[in-house]
Amino acid sequence: MNIFRLTGDLSHLAAIIILLLKIWKTRSCAGISGKSQILFALVFTSRYLDLLTSFISLYNTTMKVIYIGCAYATVYLIYAKFKATYDGNHDTFRVEFLVVPVGGLAFLVNHDFSPLEILWTFSIYLESVAILPQLFMISKTGEAETITTHYLFFLGLYRALYLINWIWRFYFEGFFDMIAIVAGVVQTILYCDFFYLYVTKGEGRSQLSIPTLFVSQLTNV
């Protein structure tokens, strides 16, 4: 494992922990998209079904279990324990516009037409757009709490580091996965505007313009 993948994993884990701590300490899930968190739970579930069939390493297994556990813990906190604080009025992104096309694409474009491979491919495609409900929610409210922007920053950093990881693996290991790379590029692009605003307007509650027009048009189809 190279340093870029390791730091990418740690950035991903940091984002998840930041979100969970935010909800638990404030006893509130205000400003957090439950729909995005459901999509991430679906991503991890469909990607890590190989936990039941193969063992790669203790690190690999541990991280997979942590990701799945934290994803469902977040969903539980939003829709059960702190349900009264959930802002469903602004979390209105129509996720079927993501899940249905992604599911169809996974069947058509994959490395191997087998159940686990199709589910893995589905998870890769879905992860690239799973953050859209959160970005749409921010675009509707016009702002995000600082802690939420930190969560988004570390998620974007994780994906950017993974892109560097793929470049490293191509040059030093001859590894190349077009599906993962294209999906990663799409996901990183969605964060570009946010990264700029995070750096230039990072204090207090941030006014975010993250692909507002694109996301708004998508949900109004």
PDB file of C-alpha atoms in Angstrom, residues 93-187:
ATOM      1  CA  PHE A  93     -33.088  15.471  -3.798  1.00  0.00           C
ATOM      2  CA  ARG A  94     -34.749  12.710  -5.849  1.00  0.00           C
ATOM      3  CA  VAL A  95     -32.275   9.865  -5.341  1.00  0.00           C
ATOM      4  CA  GLU A  96     -33.992   7.639  -7.906  1.00  0.00           C
ATOM      5  CA  PHE A  97     -32.334   9.884 -10.517  1.00  0.00           C
ATOM      6  CA  LEU A  98     -29.032   8.515  -9.213  1.00  0.00           C
ATOM      7  CA  VAL A  99     -29.741   4.922  -8.187  1.00  0.00           C
ATOM      8  CA  VAL A 100     -31.649   3.814 -11.309  1.00  0.00           C
ATOM      9  CA  PRO A 101     -29.161   5.089 -13.951  1.00  0.00           C
ATOM     10  CA  VAL A 102     -26.205   3.913 -11.873  1.00  0.00           C
ATOM     11  CA  GLY A 103     -27.752   0.471 -11.505  1.00  0.00           C
ATOM     12  CA  GLY A 104     -28.332   0.218 -15.236  1.00  0.00           C
ATOM     13  CA  LEU A 105     -24.807   1.395 -16.020  1.00  0.00           C
ATOM     14  CA  ALA A 106     -23.333  -1.189 -13.645  1.00  0.00           C
ATOM     15  CA  PHE A 107     -25.068  -3.942 -15.603  1.00  0.00           C
ATOM     16  CA  LEU A 108     -23.851  -2.576 -18.938  1.00  0.00           C
ATOM     17  CA  VAL A 109     -20.277  -1.521 -18.077  1.00  0.00           C
ATOM     18  CA  ASN A 110     -18.359  -3.761 -15.684  1.00  0.00           C
ATOM     19  CA  HIS A 111     -15.248  -5.922 -15.551  1.00  0.00           C
ATOM     20  CA  ASP A 112     -17.093  -9.208 -15.214  1.00  0.00           C
ATOM     21  CA  PHE A 113     -20.781 -10.050 -15.453  1.00  0.00           C
ATOM     22  CA  SER A 114     -21.102 -11.702 -12.038  1.00  0.00           C
ATOM     23  CA  PRO A 115     -23.225 -10.650  -9.022  1.00  0.00           C
ATOM     24  CA  LEU A 116     -20.359  -9.478  -6.801  1.00  0.00           C
ATOM     25  CA  GLU A 117     -18.606  -7.672  -9.652  1.00  0.00           C
ATOM     26  CA  ILE A 118     -21.793  -5.888 -10.736  1.00  0.00           C
ATOM     27  CA  LEU A 119     -22.470  -4.834  -7.137  1.00  0.00           C
ATOM     28  CA  TRP A 120     -18.875  -3.604  -6.772  1.00  0.00           C
ATOM     29  CA  THR A 121     -19.213  -1.608  -9.987  1.00  0.00           C
ATOM     30  CA  PHE A 122     -22.571  -0.238  -8.828  1.00  0.00           C
ATOM     31  CA  SER A 123     -20.920   0.944  -5.600  1.00  0.00           C
ATOM     32  CA  ILE A 124     -18.132   2.703  -7.501  1.00  0.00           C
ATOM     33  CA  TYR A 125     -20.568   4.545  -9.753  1.00  0.00           C
ATOM     34  CA  LEU A 126     -22.924   5.408  -6.894  1.00  0.00           C
ATOM     35  CA  GLU A 127     -20.166   6.738  -4.641  1.00  0.00           C
ATOM     36  CA  SER A 128     -19.180   9.234  -7.317  1.00  0.00           C
ATOM     37  CA  VAL A 129     -22.586  10.948  -7.055  1.00  0.00           C
ATOM     38  CA  ALA A 130     -23.755  10.021  -3.536  1.00  0.00           C
ATOM     39  CA  ILE A 131     -22.784  13.434  -2.184  1.00  0.00           C
ATOM     40  CA  LEU A 132     -25.196  15.261  -4.539  1.00  0.00           C
ATOM     41  CA  PRO A 133     -28.153  15.227  -2.090  1.00  0.00           C
ATOM     42  CA  GLN A 134     -25.895  16.882   0.510  1.00  0.00           C
ATOM     43  CA  LEU A 135     -24.679  19.506  -1.955  1.00  0.00           C
ATOM     44  CA  PHE A 136     -28.245  20.119  -3.101  1.00  0.00           C
ATOM     45  CA  MET A 137     -29.368  20.569   0.493  1.00  0.00           C
ATOM     46  CA  ILE A 138     -26.633  23.154   1.031  1.00  0.00           C
ATOM     47  CA  SER A 139     -27.589  24.925  -2.180  1.00  0.00           C
ATOM     48  CA  LYS A 140     -31.194  25.210  -0.938  1.00  0.00           C
ATOM     49  CA  THR A 141     -30.288  26.596   2.482  1.00  0.00           C
ATOM     50  CA  GLY A 142     -27.487  28.765   1.086  1.00  0.00           C
ATOM     51  CA  GLU A 143     -25.035  27.912   3.859  1.00  0.00           C
ATOM     52  CA  ALA A 144     -23.368  25.127   5.793  1.00  0.00           C
ATOM     53  CA  GLU A 145     -22.039  24.860   9.317  1.00  0.00           C
ATOM     54  CA  THR A 146     -18.257  24.857   9.580  1.00  0.00           C
ATOM     55  CA  ILE A 147     -18.226  21.273  10.851  1.00  0.00           C
ATOM     56  CA  THR A 148     -20.216  20.157   7.798  1.00  0.00           C
ATOM     57  CA  THR A 149     -17.760  21.873   5.455  1.00  0.00           C
ATOM     58  CA  HIS A 150     -14.897  20.057   7.239  1.00  0.00           C
ATOM     59  CA  TYR A 151     -16.706  16.783   6.604  1.00  0.00           C
ATOM     60  CA  LEU A 152     -17.066  17.611   2.902  1.00  0.00           C
ATOM     61  CA  PHE A 153     -13.446  18.756   2.683  1.00  0.00           C
ATOM     62  CA  PHE A 154     -12.074  15.474   4.013  1.00  0.00           C
ATOM     63  CA  LEU A 155     -14.369  13.497   1.717  1.00  0.00           C
ATOM     64  CA  GLY A 156     -13.064  15.461  -1.256  1.00  0.00           C
ATOM     65  CA  LEU A 157      -9.478  15.088  -0.042  1.00  0.00           C
ATOM     66  CA  TYR A 158      -9.957  11.328   0.212  1.00  0.00           C
ATOM     67  CA  ARG A 159     -11.058  11.139  -3.401  1.00  0.00           C
ATOM     68  CA  ALA A 160      -8.276  13.437  -4.635  1.00  0.00           C
ATOM     69  CA  LEU A 161      -5.661  11.314  -2.838  1.00  0.00           C
ATOM     70  CA  TYR A 162      -7.111   8.190  -4.412  1.00  0.00           C
ATOM     71  CA  LEU A 163      -6.679   9.723  -7.854  1.00  0.00           C
ATOM     72  CA  ILE A 164      -3.000  10.258  -7.050  1.00  0.00           C
ATOM     73  CA  ASN A 165      -2.887   6.688  -5.757  1.00  0.00           C
ATOM     74  CA  TRP A 166      -4.140   5.397  -9.124  1.00  0.00           C
ATOM     75  CA  ILE A 167      -1.525   7.438 -10.971  1.00  0.00           C
ATOM     76  CA  TRP A 168       1.155   6.026  -8.662  1.00  0.00           C
ATOM     77  CA  ARG A 169      -0.050   2.462  -9.194  1.00  0.00           C
ATOM     78  CA  PHE A 170      -0.136   2.917 -12.963  1.00  0.00           C
ATOM     79  CA  TYR A 171       3.464   4.084 -13.125  1.00  0.00           C
ATOM     80  CA  PHE A 172       4.952   1.791 -10.485  1.00  0.00           C
ATOM     81  CA  GLU A 173       2.689  -1.284 -10.572  1.00  0.00           C
ATOM     82  CA  GLY A 174       1.161  -1.214 -14.047  1.00  0.00           C
ATOM     83  CA  PHE A 175      -2.314  -1.198 -12.481  1.00  0.00           C
ATOM     84  CA  PHE A 176      -5.106   0.599 -14.332  1.00  0.00           C
ATOM     85  CA  ASP A 177      -8.857   0.477 -13.601  1.00  0.00           C
ATOM     86  CA  MET A 178     -10.799   2.701 -15.978  1.00  0.00           C
ATOM     87  CA  ILE A 179     -14.115   2.317 -14.110  1.00  0.00           C
ATOM     88  CA  ALA A 180     -12.679   3.434 -10.769  1.00  0.00           C
ATOM     89  CA  ILE A 181     -10.660   6.250 -12.316  1.00  0.00           C
ATOM     90  CA  VAL A 182     -13.509   7.757 -14.334  1.00  0.00           C
ATOM     91  CA  ALA A 183     -15.872   7.569 -11.351  1.00  0.00           C
ATOM     92  CA  GLY A 184     -13.193   9.136  -9.144  1.00  0.00           C
ATOM     93  CA  VAL A 185     -12.668  11.996 -11.580  1.00  0.00           C
ATOM     94  CA  VAL A 186     -16.422  12.686 -11.678  1.00  0.00           C
ATOM     95  CA  GLN A 187     -16.576  12.694  -7.889  1.00  0.00           C
TER      96      GLN A 187
END
